[in-house]
Amino acid sequence: MSSLFTVVARVTRVPVPPSFEAWREFARKALVRGLEPDAIDFADATVAAQSDDLFGAVQTDADALEGPFAEMSQERPHVPRAFLDRAKLASYHRDPQRWNLLYRLLWRLQSNRDLMRVEVDHDVSALLRLVQQVKRDEHKMHAFVRFRRIEGERGEEFISWYEPAHRILELAAPFFAERFAVMRWSILTQDGSAYWDPETKQLQFGPSLDRTHAPAGDELETLWKSYYSSIFNPARLNPDGMRNHMPVKYWSNLPEVELLPSLMQAAGGRVESMIAKQGGKPSAAPFVPAEHTLPILQAALPSCKGCDLYEHAIQVVPGRGPVTADLVLVGEQPGDQEDKRGEPFVGPAGGVLRKALAEVGVDPETVYMTNAVKHFKFVQRGKLRLHQNPRMSEITACKPWLMAELDALKPKVVVALGASAAKSLLGGTFALMRDRGKLMNTSFAEQVMATIHPSAVLRGRDDAAREQLYRYLRDDLMLARQYMRAA
């Protein structure tokens, strides 16, 4: 029996408070001391420790990180920006194993510097999943917080109670400081509270408070309901999307929920009236939400009937990429593969584009990719669906979606890929081969340029032509990258 205990490795448990900076400091010490992931347990300090050390193999001792340095400390730890940015977002998640996941990835990055590019890797995939869930929760908080007015010690104040799925208060609060800069407001959650003082322009964070500290309603709710009824767009009514985007858990805090049954019942007649007013000219404008945030736009997009392309495509294809993207790539329209998978640039042309981005040093995961037209236009030839160029009327009809996306993103550089995208952004008289590669100032981005579509590379008449076209694409993307670096 005694031999059993001699082979049990000791694991040091380090309680980590819900703070990325706290974990980062612990992880740095563990890394330079050569502590392998299996030798340390970064435990969530907000979760009660379980008695799982049956053989005494786990010891809770953060001081163990103050031990002697290992040989690997002679080299500076490799911490790529792609990991650091995602790790910080993942730190807001409630998964108690997030700290161990982050350390495991950090450890592996020391010997595999390209690890973050391998999205099918189990750990990388898990990190990306946490990041996606945190971002979704942040967007929901931006959409579903409702303030109630009270008369406080310092006059008019606005208070909201909200229950986020993850610890995102500090991540989401700056949005409200910018949007409601002239109001004195507080947001109360189960994890903490945020307070904004319009006089000092300071955002402060405090302890958690329960729901009883927030008012249940106020006289402004009648005004809000009237406003909501006026901006409700029946053309983008999508009950399934609304249920997914607005789960039942948020309904008690949303005064407008009681209006929805009557608004939905009258939606059909209002849509017919809106379409009749267009005078037969196709346009997506009635279907585009007034609030331009990516989650809201993408939830509304499937209901668009601004032109007849929706009748033939399998599905609408929304843009894809981070809301913080400085570079936006705008293609012509989805292709056959994109229409089947519901994502932009996943077919052969997407492969060419990603190759060119990699060669100029741009991580495709940092880029927002979308199309000027959101549905696949094609002609059926047997079992094949052959691409057709969209008409100018179809490009113009879909332009409100593209403008709304750019308004939500506010990128530094927009690159139009191909003639259709260039015409959507820069007008119907734009000459692609004459003016490609030229940076132009616009109201929707600091700089806009046009270049060839990656599918043109695939259609080149011979190897020499394909190589020349690829150089055009790559060189123009390099120019966009250089501008982003200089801006």
CSV table of C-alpha atoms in Angstrom, one decimal:
chain,number,residue,atom,x,y,z
A,1,MET,CA,0.0,0.0,0.0
A,2,SER,CA,2.8,2.4,0.8
A,3,SER,CA,4.1,2.3,-2.8
A,4,LEU,CA,0.8,3.7,-3.9
A,5,PHE,CA,1.5,7.0,-2.2
A,6,THR,CA,5.1,7.3,-3.6
A,7,VAL,CA,3.8,7.6,-7.2
A,8,VAL,CA,1.2,10.2,-6.6
A,9,ALA,CA,2.4,13.6,-7.9
A,10,ARG,CA,1.7,16.6,-5.8
A,11,VAL,CA,-0.4,19.3,-7.4
A,12,THR,CA,-0.3,22.9,-6.2
A,13,ARG,CA,-3.7,24.6,-6.1
A,14,VAL,CA,-3.5,28.3,-6.5
A,15,PRO,CA,-6.8,30.2,-5.8
A,16,VAL,CA,-7.3,32.9,-8.5
A,17,PRO,CA,-9.7,35.8,-7.9
A,18,PRO,CA,-12.0,36.7,-10.9
A,19,SER,CA,-9.3,39.0,-12.3
A,20,PHE,CA,-7.3,38.5,-15.5
A,21,GLU,CA,-4.4,40.5,-14.1
A,22,ALA,CA,-4.3,38.3,-11.0
A,23,TRP,CA,-4.1,35.1,-13.1
A,24,ARG,CA,-1.6,36.7,-15.4
A,25,GLU,CA,0.8,37.3,-12.5
A,26,PHE,CA,0.4,33.8,-11.1
A,27,ALA,CA,0.8,32.3,-14.6
A,28,ARG,CA,4.0,34.3,-15.3
A,29,LYS,CA,5.5,33.0,-12.1
A,30,ALA,CA,4.5,29.4,-12.7
A,31,LEU,CA,5.8,29.6,-16.3
A,32,VAL,CA,9.2,30.9,-15.5
A,33,ARG,CA,9.6,28.3,-12.7
A,34,GLY,CA,8.9,25.6,-15.2
A,35,LEU,CA,5.6,24.3,-13.6
A,36,GLU,CA,3.9,22.1,-16.1
A,37,PRO,CA,0.1,22.4,-16.4
A,38,ASP,CA,-0.4,19.0,-14.7
A,39,ALA,CA,1.5,20.2,-11.6
A,40,ILE,CA,-0.6,23.2,-10.9
A,41,ASP,CA,-4.3,23.8,-10.5
A,42,PHE,CA,-5.5,27.4,-11.0
A,43,ALA,CA,-8.7,27.2,-9.0
A,44,ASP,CA,-11.5,29.7,-9.3
A,45,ALA,CA,-11.4,31.5,-5.9
A,46,THR,CA,-15.2,32.2,-6.2
A,47,VAL,CA,-16.0,28.5,-6.2
A,48,ALA,CA,-15.8,26.5,-3.0
A,49,ALA,CA,-12.9,24.0,-3.2
A,50,GLN,CA,-14.0,20.3,-3.3
A,51,SER,CA,-12.4,17.7,-1.2
A,52,ASP,CA,-11.0,15.8,-4.1
A,53,ASP,CA,-7.5,15.2,-2.7
A,54,LEU,CA,-8.2,11.7,-1.4
A,55,PHE,CA,-4.5,10.8,-1.3
A,56,GLY,CA,-3.3,14.2,-0.2
A,57,ALA,CA,-2.0,15.0,-3.7
A,58,VAL,CA,-3.4,18.5,-3.8
A,59,GLN,CA,-2.0,21.3,-1.6
A,60,THR,CA,-3.4,24.9,-1.6
A,61,ASP,CA,-0.4,27.1,-1.6
A,62,ALA,CA,0.1,30.2,-3.8
A,63,ASP,CA,3.5,30.7,-2.1
A,64,ALA,CA,4.8,27.7,-4.1
A,65,LEU,CA,5.1,30.1,-7.0
A,66,GLU,CA,7.8,32.0,-5.1
A,67,GLY,CA,10.2,29.0,-5.5
A,68,PRO,CA,13.4,28.9,-7.5
A,69,PHE,CA,13.5,29.6,-11.2
A,70,ALA,CA,13.8,26.8,-13.8
A,71,GLU,CA,16.1,26.8,-16.8
A,72,MET,CA,13.4,27.9,-19.1
A,73,SER,CA,13.3,31.3,-17.3
A,74,GLN,CA,16.4,32.3,-19.3
A,75,GLU,CA,14.1,32.9,-22.3
A,76,ARG,CA,11.5,35.5,-22.4
A,77,PRO,CA,8.0,33.8,-22.4
A,78,HIS,CA,6.2,33.9,-25.8
A,79,VAL,CA,2.8,35.5,-25.4
A,80,PRO,CA,1.3,36.3,-28.9
A,81,ARG,CA,-1.3,39.1,-29.1
A,82,ALA,CA,-3.8,36.7,-30.6
A,83,PHE,CA,-3.7,34.7,-27.4
A,84,LEU,CA,-3.5,37.6,-25.0
A,85,ASP,CA,-6.6,39.3,-26.4
A,86,ARG,CA,-8.7,36.2,-26.4
A,87,ALA,CA,-7.5,35.1,-23.0
A,88,LYS,CA,-8.6,38.4,-21.5
A,89,LEU,CA,-12.1,38.0,-22.9
A,90,ALA,CA,-12.2,34.4,-21.7
A,91,SER,CA,-11.3,35.5,-18.2
A,92,TYR,CA,-14.8,37.0,-17.9
A,93,HIS,CA,-16.4,33.6,-18.3
A,94,ARG,CA,-17.8,31.7,-15.3
A,95,ASP,CA,-16.2,28.3,-16.3
A,96,PRO,CA,-14.2,27.4,-13.2
A,97,GLN,CA,-11.6,25.7,-15.4
A,98,ARG,CA,-10.9,28.7,-17.6
A,99,TRP,CA,-7.7,29.6,-15.7
A,100,ASN,CA,-6.3,26.1,-16.2
A,101,LEU,CA,-7.2,26.2,-19.9
A,102,LEU,CA,-5.4,29.5,-20.3
A,103,TYR,CA,-2.3,28.3,-18.6
A,104,ARG,CA,-2.3,25.1,-20.6
A,105,LEU,CA,-2.4,27.1,-23.8
A,106,LEU,CA,0.3,29.5,-22.6
A,107,TRP,CA,2.6,26.6,-21.7
A,108,ARG,CA,2.1,25.0,-25.1
A,109,LEU,CA,2.7,28.2,-27.0
A,110,GLN,CA,6.3,28.2,-25.7
A,111,SER,CA,7.0,25.3,-28.0
A,112,ASN,CA,4.4,25.9,-30.7
A,113,ARG,CA,4.2,29.5,-31.6
A,114,ASP,CA,1.6,28.9,-34.3
A,115,LEU,CA,-0.8,27.1,-32.0
A,116,MET,CA,-3.4,29.8,-32.0
A,117,ARG,CA,-3.8,29.3,-35.8
A,118,VAL,CA,-4.9,25.7,-35.3
A,119,GLU,CA,-8.6,26.2,-34.5
A,120,VAL,CA,-9.3,22.5,-34.5
A,121,ASP,CA,-7.0,22.0,-31.6
A,122,HIS,CA,-9.0,21.0,-28.5
A,123,ASP,CA,-7.6,23.7,-26.3
A,124,VAL,CA,-7.8,26.5,-28.9
A,125,SER,CA,-11.3,25.5,-29.8
A,126,ALA,CA,-12.3,25.6,-26.2
A,127,LEU,CA,-10.8,29.1,-25.8
A,128,LEU,CA,-12.6,30.4,-28.9
A,129,ARG,CA,-15.9,28.9,-27.5
A,130,LEU,CA,-15.5,30.8,-24.2
A,131,VAL,CA,-14.7,34.0,-26.1
A,132,GLN,CA,-17.7,33.7,-28.3
A,133,GLN,CA,-20.0,33.1,-25.3
A,134,VAL,CA,-18.6,36.1,-23.5
A,135,LYS,CA,-19.0,38.4,-26.5
A,136,ARG,CA,-22.6,37.2,-27.0
A,137,ASP,CA,-23.3,37.9,-23.3
A,138,GLU,CA,-21.8,41.4,-23.6
A,139,HIS,CA,-24.0,42.1,-26.6
A,140,LYS,CA,-27.1,40.9,-24.7
A,141,MET,CA,-26.2,43.2,-21.8
A,142,HIS,CA,-25.9,46.2,-24.1
A,143,ALA,CA,-29.4,45.3,-25.6
A,144,PHE,CA,-31.3,44.4,-22.5
A,145,VAL,CA,-30.3,46.7,-19.7
A,146,ARG,CA,-33.2,49.0,-18.8
A,147,PHE,CA,-32.8,52.0,-16.5
A,148,ARG,CA,-35.4,53.2,-14.0
A,149,ARG,CA,-35.5,56.8,-12.8
A,150,ILE,CA,-35.4,57.8,-9.1
A,151,GLU,CA,-34.9,61.0,-7.2
A,152,GLY,CA,-31.7,60.4,-5.2
A,153,GLU,CA,-29.6,62.5,-2.9
A,154,ARG,CA,-27.9,64.2,-5.8
A,155,GLY,CA,-31.1,64.6,-7.9
A,156,GLU,CA,-32.2,62.5,-10.8
A,157,GLU,CA,-30.6,59.1,-11.0
A,158,PHE,CA,-31.1,56.0,-13.1
A,159,ILE,CA,-30.7,52.4,-11.8
A,160,SER,CA,-30.9,49.1,-13.5
A,161,TRP,CA,-30.8,45.5,-12.2
A,162,TYR,CA,-29.3,42.9,-14.6
A,163,GLU,CA,-28.2,39.3,-14.3
A,164,PRO,CA,-25.4,38.5,-16.9
A,165,ALA,CA,-24.6,34.9,-17.6
A,166,HIS,CA,-20.9,35.7,-17.1
A,167,ARG,CA,-18.8,38.2,-15.1
A,168,ILE,CA,-18.9,40.9,-17.9
A,169,LEU,CA,-19.9,44.0,-15.9
A,170,GLU,CA,-16.4,45.7,-16.3
A,171,LEU,CA,-16.3,44.6,-19.9
A,172,ALA,CA,-19.7,46.0,-20.8
A,173,ALA,CA,-20.0,49.1,-18.6
A,174,PRO,CA,-17.9,51.5,-20.8
A,175,PHE,CA,-20.5,51.1,-23.5
A,176,PHE,CA,-23.1,52.7,-21.2
A,177,ALA,CA,-20.7,55.4,-20.0
A,178,GLU,CA,-20.3,56.5,-23.6
A,179,ARG,CA,-24.0,56.2,-24.6
A,180,PHE,CA,-25.4,57.7,-21.4
A,181,ALA,CA,-22.7,60.2,-20.6
A,182,VAL,CA,-25.0,62.9,-19.3
A,183,MET,CA,-26.9,60.6,-17.0
A,184,ARG,CA,-26.0,59.6,-13.4
A,185,TRP,CA,-26.6,55.9,-13.5
A,186,SER,CA,-25.9,52.6,-11.7
A,187,ILE,CA,-26.0,49.0,-12.9
A,188,LEU,CA,-26.5,46.4,-10.2
A,189,THR,CA,-25.6,42.7,-10.8
A,190,GLN,CA,-25.0,39.6,-8.7
A,191,ASP,CA,-21.2,40.1,-9.2
A,192,GLY,CA,-20.8,43.8,-8.6
A,193,SER,CA,-22.1,47.2,-9.4
A,194,ALA,CA,-21.1,50.0,-11.8
A,195,TYR,CA,-21.6,53.7,-11.2
A,196,TRP,CA,-21.2,56.6,-13.6
A,197,ASP,CA,-20.9,60.2,-12.5
A,198,PRO,CA,-21.6,62.7,-15.3
A,199,GLU,CA,-19.8,65.5,-13.5
A,200,THR,CA,-16.5,63.8,-12.9
A,201,LYS,CA,-16.8,61.6,-16.0
A,202,GLN,CA,-15.6,58.7,-13.9
A,203,LEU,CA,-16.8,55.1,-14.1
A,204,GLN,CA,-16.5,53.3,-10.7
A,205,PHE,CA,-17.1,49.7,-9.6
A,206,GLY,CA,-18.4,48.5,-6.3
A,207,PRO,CA,-19.8,45.5,-4.5
A,208,SER,CA,-22.7,43.4,-5.6
A,209,LEU,CA,-26.2,44.4,-4.6
A,210,ASP,CA,-29.4,42.4,-4.8
A,211,ARG,CA,-32.5,43.2,-6.9
A,212,THR,CA,-34.3,45.0,-4.1
A,213,HIS,CA,-32.0,47.9,-4.4
A,214,ALA,CA,-33.3,48.7,-7.9
A,215,PRO,CA,-36.8,50.2,-8.6
A,216,ALA,CA,-39.4,47.9,-10.2
A,217,GLY,CA,-40.7,50.6,-12.6
A,218,ASP,CA,-41.1,54.3,-13.2
A,219,GLU,CA,-43.2,56.9,-15.1
A,220,LEU,CA,-40.8,56.8,-18.1
A,221,GLU,CA,-41.9,53.3,-19.0
A,222,THR,CA,-45.0,54.6,-20.8
A,223,LEU,CA,-42.8,56.9,-22.8
A,224,TRP,CA,-40.4,54.0,-23.6
A,225,LYS,CA,-43.3,51.8,-24.8
A,226,SER,CA,-44.6,54.5,-27.1
A,227,TYR,CA,-41.1,54.9,-28.5
A,228,TYR,CA,-40.6,51.2,-28.9
A,229,SER,CA,-43.9,50.9,-30.8
A,230,SER,CA,-42.9,53.6,-33.2
A,231,ILE,CA,-39.5,52.1,-34.0
A,232,PHE,CA,-40.7,48.5,-34.2
A,233,ASN,CA,-40.0,47.3,-37.7
A,234,PRO,CA,-42.5,44.7,-38.8
A,235,ALA,CA,-40.4,43.9,-41.9
A,236,ARG,CA,-37.7,42.3,-39.8
A,237,LEU,CA,-40.1,40.3,-37.7
A,238,ASN,CA,-38.5,36.9,-36.9
A,239,PRO,CA,-40.1,35.2,-33.9
A,240,ASP,CA,-37.6,32.4,-33.7
A,241,GLY,CA,-34.7,34.8,-33.9
A,242,MET,CA,-36.3,37.0,-31.3
A,243,ARG,CA,-36.7,34.1,-28.9
A,244,ASN,CA,-33.0,33.1,-29.4
A,245,HIS,CA,-31.8,36.7,-29.1
A,246,MET,CA,-34.2,37.6,-26.2
A,247,PRO,CA,-34.4,34.6,-23.8
A,248,VAL,CA,-37.2,34.3,-21.3
A,249,LYS,CA,-34.8,35.1,-18.4
A,250,TYR,CA,-34.7,38.8,-19.5
A,251,TRP,CA,-38.4,39.4,-20.0
A,252,SER,CA,-39.1,40.5,-16.5
A,253,ASN,CA,-36.8,43.5,-17.0
A,254,LEU,CA,-38.1,44.5,-20.4
A,255,PRO,CA,-41.2,46.7,-20.4
A,256,GLU,CA,-41.7,46.3,-24.1
A,257,VAL,CA,-42.4,42.6,-23.9
A,258,GLU,CA,-46.0,43.1,-23.1
A,259,LEU,CA,-46.4,45.0,-26.4
A,260,LEU,CA,-45.0,42.3,-28.6
A,261,PRO,CA,-48.1,40.2,-29.1
A,262,SER,CA,-50.2,43.1,-30.6
A,263,LEU,CA,-47.2,44.4,-32.6
A,264,MET,CA,-46.6,40.9,-34.1
A,265,GLN,CA,-50.2,40.5,-35.0
A,266,ALA,CA,-50.3,43.7,-37.0
A,267,ALA,CA,-46.9,43.1,-38.7
A,268,GLY,CA,-48.2,41.5,-41.9
A,269,GLY,CA,-50.4,44.4,-42.9
A,270,ARG,CA,-47.7,47.0,-42.1
A,271,VAL,CA,-45.1,45.2,-44.2
A,272,GLU,CA,-47.4,45.2,-47.2
A,273,SER,CA,-47.9,48.9,-46.7
A,274,MET,CA,-44.2,49.6,-46.5
A,275,ILE,CA,-43.5,47.6,-49.7
A,276,ALA,CA,-46.2,49.4,-51.6
A,277,LYS,CA,-44.6,52.8,-50.7
A,278,GLN,CA,-41.4,51.7,-52.3
A,279,GLY,CA,-43.1,52.0,-55.7
A,280,GLY,CA,-41.7,48.7,-57.0
A,281,LYS,CA,-38.0,49.7,-56.5
A,282,PRO,CA,-36.3,47.0,-54.4
A,283,SER,CA,-34.6,48.0,-51.2
A,284,ALA,CA,-33.5,46.4,-48.0
A,285,ALA,CA,-34.0,49.7,-46.0
A,286,PRO,CA,-37.3,48.7,-44.4
A,287,PHE,CA,-35.8,45.5,-43.0
A,288,VAL,CA,-32.6,47.1,-41.5
A,289,PRO,CA,-32.9,47.8,-37.7
A,290,ALA,CA,-32.5,51.3,-36.5
A,291,GLU,CA,-29.9,50.2,-34.0
A,292,HIS,CA,-26.6,49.3,-35.7
A,293,THR,CA,-24.9,46.6,-33.6
A,294,LEU,CA,-23.7,43.4,-35.2
A,295,PRO,CA,-25.9,41.0,-33.0
A,296,ILE,CA,-29.0,43.0,-33.8
A,297,LEU,CA,-28.2,43.3,-37.5
A,298,GLN,CA,-27.4,39.6,-37.8
A,299,ALA,CA,-30.6,38.6,-36.0
A,300,ALA,CA,-32.7,40.7,-38.4
A,301,LEU,CA,-30.9,39.8,-41.6
A,302,PRO,CA,-32.7,36.4,-42.2
A,303,SER,CA,-36.1,38.2,-42.5
A,304,CYS,CA,-34.9,40.5,-45.4
A,305,LYS,CA,-37.0,40.5,-48.6
A,306,GLY,CA,-35.6,43.7,-50.0
A,307,CYS,CA,-35.1,42.0,-53.4
A,308,ASP,CA,-36.1,38.7,-55.0
A,309,LEU,CA,-32.7,36.9,-54.4
A,310,TYR,CA,-33.9,35.6,-51.1
A,311,GLU,CA,-36.5,33.4,-52.9
A,312,HIS,CA,-33.8,31.2,-54.6
A,313,ALA,CA,-30.8,31.1,-52.2
A,314,ILE,CA,-30.6,28.5,-49.4
A,315,GLN,CA,-30.0,31.1,-46.7
A,316,VAL,CA,-28.8,34.6,-46.1
A,317,VAL,CA,-25.0,34.9,-45.4
A,318,PRO,CA,-24.1,37.4,-42.7
A,319,GLY,CA,-20.7,38.9,-42.2
A,320,ARG,CA,-18.2,37.2,-39.9
A,321,GLY,CA,-15.4,38.6,-37.7
A,322,PRO,CA,-14.7,40.5,-34.5
A,323,VAL,CA,-16.6,43.7,-33.7
A,324,THR,CA,-13.2,45.3,-33.0
A,325,ALA,CA,-11.9,44.7,-36.5
A,326,ASP,CA,-9.9,47.6,-38.0
A,327,LEU,CA,-10.0,45.9,-41.4
A,328,VAL,CA,-13.2,45.0,-43.3
A,329,LEU,CA,-13.1,43.0,-46.5
A,330,VAL,CA,-16.2,43.3,-48.7
A,331,GLY,CA,-16.8,40.7,-51.4
A,332,GLU,CA,-19.4,40.6,-54.1
A,333,GLN,CA,-21.9,38.0,-52.9
A,334,PRO,CA,-21.8,34.5,-51.4
A,335,GLY,CA,-20.8,31.6,-53.6
A,336,ASP,CA,-22.2,28.1,-53.7
A,337,GLN,CA,-20.3,26.9,-50.6
A,338,GLU,CA,-21.0,30.1,-48.7
A,339,ASP,CA,-24.7,29.7,-49.4
A,340,LYS,CA,-24.6,26.1,-48.1
A,341,ARG,CA,-22.6,26.8,-45.0
A,342,GLY,CA,-23.9,30.3,-44.1
A,343,GLU,CA,-20.5,31.9,-43.8
A,344,PRO,CA,-18.5,34.2,-46.1
A,345,PHE,CA,-15.3,33.3,-47.9
A,346,VAL,CA,-15.3,29.5,-47.1
A,347,GLY,CA,-15.0,28.3,-50.6
A,348,PRO,CA,-12.1,28.3,-53.0
A,349,ALA,CA,-11.9,32.1,-53.3
A,350,GLY,CA,-11.8,32.2,-49.5
A,351,GLY,CA,-8.7,30.0,-49.6
A,352,VAL,CA,-7.0,32.4,-51.9
A,353,LEU,CA,-7.9,35.3,-49.8
A,354,ARG,CA,-6.6,33.7,-46.5
A,355,LYS,CA,-3.4,32.8,-48.2
A,356,ALA,CA,-2.8,36.4,-49.3
A,357,LEU,CA,-3.7,37.7,-45.9
A,358,ALA,CA,-1.2,35.3,-44.3
A,359,GLU,CA,1.5,36.4,-46.7
A,360,VAL,CA,1.1,40.1,-45.7
A,361,GLY,CA,1.0,39.3,-42.0
A,362,VAL,CA,-2.7,39.7,-41.3
A,363,ASP,CA,-4.5,37.2,-39.1
A,364,PRO,CA,-7.8,36.4,-40.8
A,365,GLU,CA,-9.4,36.0,-37.4
A,366,THR,CA,-8.8,39.8,-36.8
A,367,VAL,CA,-10.6,40.7,-40.1
A,368,TYR,CA,-14.3,41.3,-40.6
A,369,MET,CA,-15.5,39.7,-43.9
A,370,THR,CA,-18.8,40.4,-45.5
A,371,ASN,CA,-20.4,40.8,-48.9
A,372,ALA,CA,-22.1,43.7,-50.8
A,373,VAL,CA,-25.0,41.3,-51.6
A,374,LYS,CA,-26.1,38.9,-48.9
A,375,HIS,CA,-27.8,36.1,-51.0
A,376,PHE,CA,-26.3,33.9,-53.6
A,377,LYS,CA,-27.4,34.7,-57.2
A,378,PHE,CA,-27.0,31.8,-59.6
A,379,VAL,CA,-28.4,30.0,-62.6
A,380,GLN,CA,-29.2,26.2,-62.3
A,381,ARG,CA,-27.5,23.9,-64.8
A,382,GLY,CA,-28.5,20.4,-63.9
A,383,LYS,CA,-27.1,19.8,-60.4
A,384,LEU,CA,-24.7,22.7,-60.6
A,385,ARG,CA,-25.5,26.3,-59.5
A,386,LEU,CA,-23.5,28.7,-61.6
A,387,HIS,CA,-22.6,32.1,-60.2
A,388,GLN,CA,-24.3,35.1,-61.8
A,389,ASN,CA,-23.2,38.7,-61.3
A,390,PRO,CA,-25.7,40.7,-59.3
A,391,ARG,CA,-27.4,43.6,-61.1
A,392,MET,CA,-26.8,47.2,-60.0
A,393,SER,CA,-30.4,47.3,-58.7
A,394,GLU,CA,-29.7,44.3,-56.4
A,395,ILE,CA,-26.4,45.8,-55.2
A,396,THR,CA,-28.2,49.1,-54.4
A,397,ALA,CA,-31.0,47.2,-52.7
A,398,CYS,CA,-28.7,45.4,-50.4
A,399,LYS,CA,-26.5,48.5,-49.7
A,400,PRO,CA,-28.3,49.5,-46.5
A,401,TRP,CA,-27.2,46.3,-44.8
A,402,LEU,CA,-23.6,47.0,-45.7
A,403,MET,CA,-23.7,50.6,-44.5
A,404,ALA,CA,-25.3,49.4,-41.2
A,405,GLU,CA,-22.5,46.9,-40.8
A,406,LEU,CA,-19.8,49.5,-41.4
A,407,ASP,CA,-21.6,51.9,-39.0
A,408,ALA,CA,-21.5,49.2,-36.3
A,409,LEU,CA,-17.8,48.4,-36.9
A,410,LYS,CA,-16.3,51.9,-37.7
A,411,PRO,CA,-13.2,50.3,-39.2
A,412,LYS,CA,-10.0,52.0,-40.2
A,413,VAL,CA,-9.8,50.4,-43.7
A,414,VAL,CA,-12.4,48.9,-45.9
A,415,VAL,CA,-11.2,46.9,-48.9
A,416,ALA,CA,-13.7,46.2,-51.7
A,417,LEU,CA,-13.0,42.9,-53.4
A,418,GLY,CA,-14.1,43.0,-57.0
A,419,ALA,CA,-16.2,45.3,-59.2
A,420,SER,CA,-19.6,44.7,-57.5
A,421,ALA,CA,-18.3,45.5,-54.0
A,422,ALA,CA,-16.5,48.6,-55.4
A,423,LYS,CA,-19.6,49.9,-57.1
A,424,SER,CA,-21.6,49.4,-53.9
A,425,LEU,CA,-19.2,51.4,-51.9
A,426,LEU,CA,-17.8,53.9,-54.4
A,427,GLY,CA,-20.5,54.3,-57.0
A,428,GLY,CA,-21.6,52.7,-60.3
A,429,THR,CA,-18.9,54.5,-62.4
A,430,PHE,CA,-15.9,53.2,-60.4
A,431,ALA,CA,-13.4,51.5,-62.7
A,432,LEU,CA,-11.7,48.7,-60.8
A,433,MET,CA,-8.6,48.1,-62.8
A,434,ARG,CA,-7.9,51.8,-63.3
A,435,ASP,CA,-8.3,52.8,-59.6
A,436,ARG,CA,-7.5,49.6,-57.7
A,437,GLY,CA,-5.0,50.1,-54.8
A,438,LYS,CA,-5.9,53.8,-54.3
A,439,LEU,CA,-6.8,54.8,-50.8
A,440,MET,CA,-9.8,57.1,-50.5
A,441,ASN,CA,-11.4,59.0,-47.6
A,442,THR,CA,-15.1,58.2,-47.0
A,443,SER,CA,-17.7,58.9,-44.3
A,444,PHE,CA,-18.0,55.2,-43.3
A,445,ALA,CA,-14.2,54.4,-42.9
A,446,GLU,CA,-11.0,56.3,-42.6
A,447,GLN,CA,-9.8,54.8,-45.9
A,448,VAL,CA,-11.4,52.7,-48.6
A,449,MET,CA,-9.7,51.0,-51.5
A,450,ALA,CA,-10.7,48.4,-54.1
A,451,THR,CA,-8.8,45.4,-55.4
A,452,ILE,CA,-9.6,42.4,-57.5
A,453,HIS,CA,-11.8,39.6,-56.1
A,454,PRO,CA,-9.8,36.4,-55.1
A,455,SER,CA,-12.1,34.5,-57.5
A,456,ALA,CA,-10.5,36.4,-60.4
A,457,VAL,CA,-7.2,34.7,-59.5
A,458,LEU,CA,-8.9,31.3,-59.9
A,459,ARG,CA,-10.4,32.4,-63.3
A,460,GLY,CA,-7.0,33.5,-64.7
A,461,ARG,CA,-6.5,32.3,-68.3
A,462,ASP,CA,-3.1,30.8,-67.5
A,463,ASP,CA,-0.5,30.5,-64.8
A,464,ALA,CA,1.2,33.8,-65.7
A,465,ALA,CA,-2.2,35.6,-65.5
A,466,ARG,CA,-3.1,34.0,-62.3
A,467,GLU,CA,0.2,34.9,-60.7
A,468,GLN,CA,-0.1,38.5,-61.8
A,469,LEU,CA,-3.7,38.8,-60.5
A,470,TYR,CA,-2.6,37.3,-57.2
A,471,ARG,CA,0.2,39.8,-56.9
A,472,TYR,CA,-2.4,42.6,-57.4
A,473,LEU,CA,-4.5,41.2,-54.5
A,474,ARG,CA,-1.6,40.6,-52.2
A,475,ASP,CA,0.1,44.0,-52.8
A,476,ASP,CA,-3.2,45.9,-52.2
A,477,LEU,CA,-3.8,44.0,-49.0
A,478,MET,CA,-0.2,44.9,-47.9
A,479,LEU,CA,-1.0,48.6,-48.5
A,480,ALA,CA,-4.1,48.3,-46.4
A,481,ARG,CA,-2.1,46.6,-43.6
A,482,GLN,CA,0.6,49.3,-43.8
A,483,TYR,CA,-2.1,52.1,-43.4
A,484,MET,CA,-3.5,50.3,-40.4
A,485,ARG,CA,-0.1,50.1,-38.8
A,486,ALA,CA,0.6,53.8,-39.4
A,487,ALA,CA,-2.9,55.0,-38.3
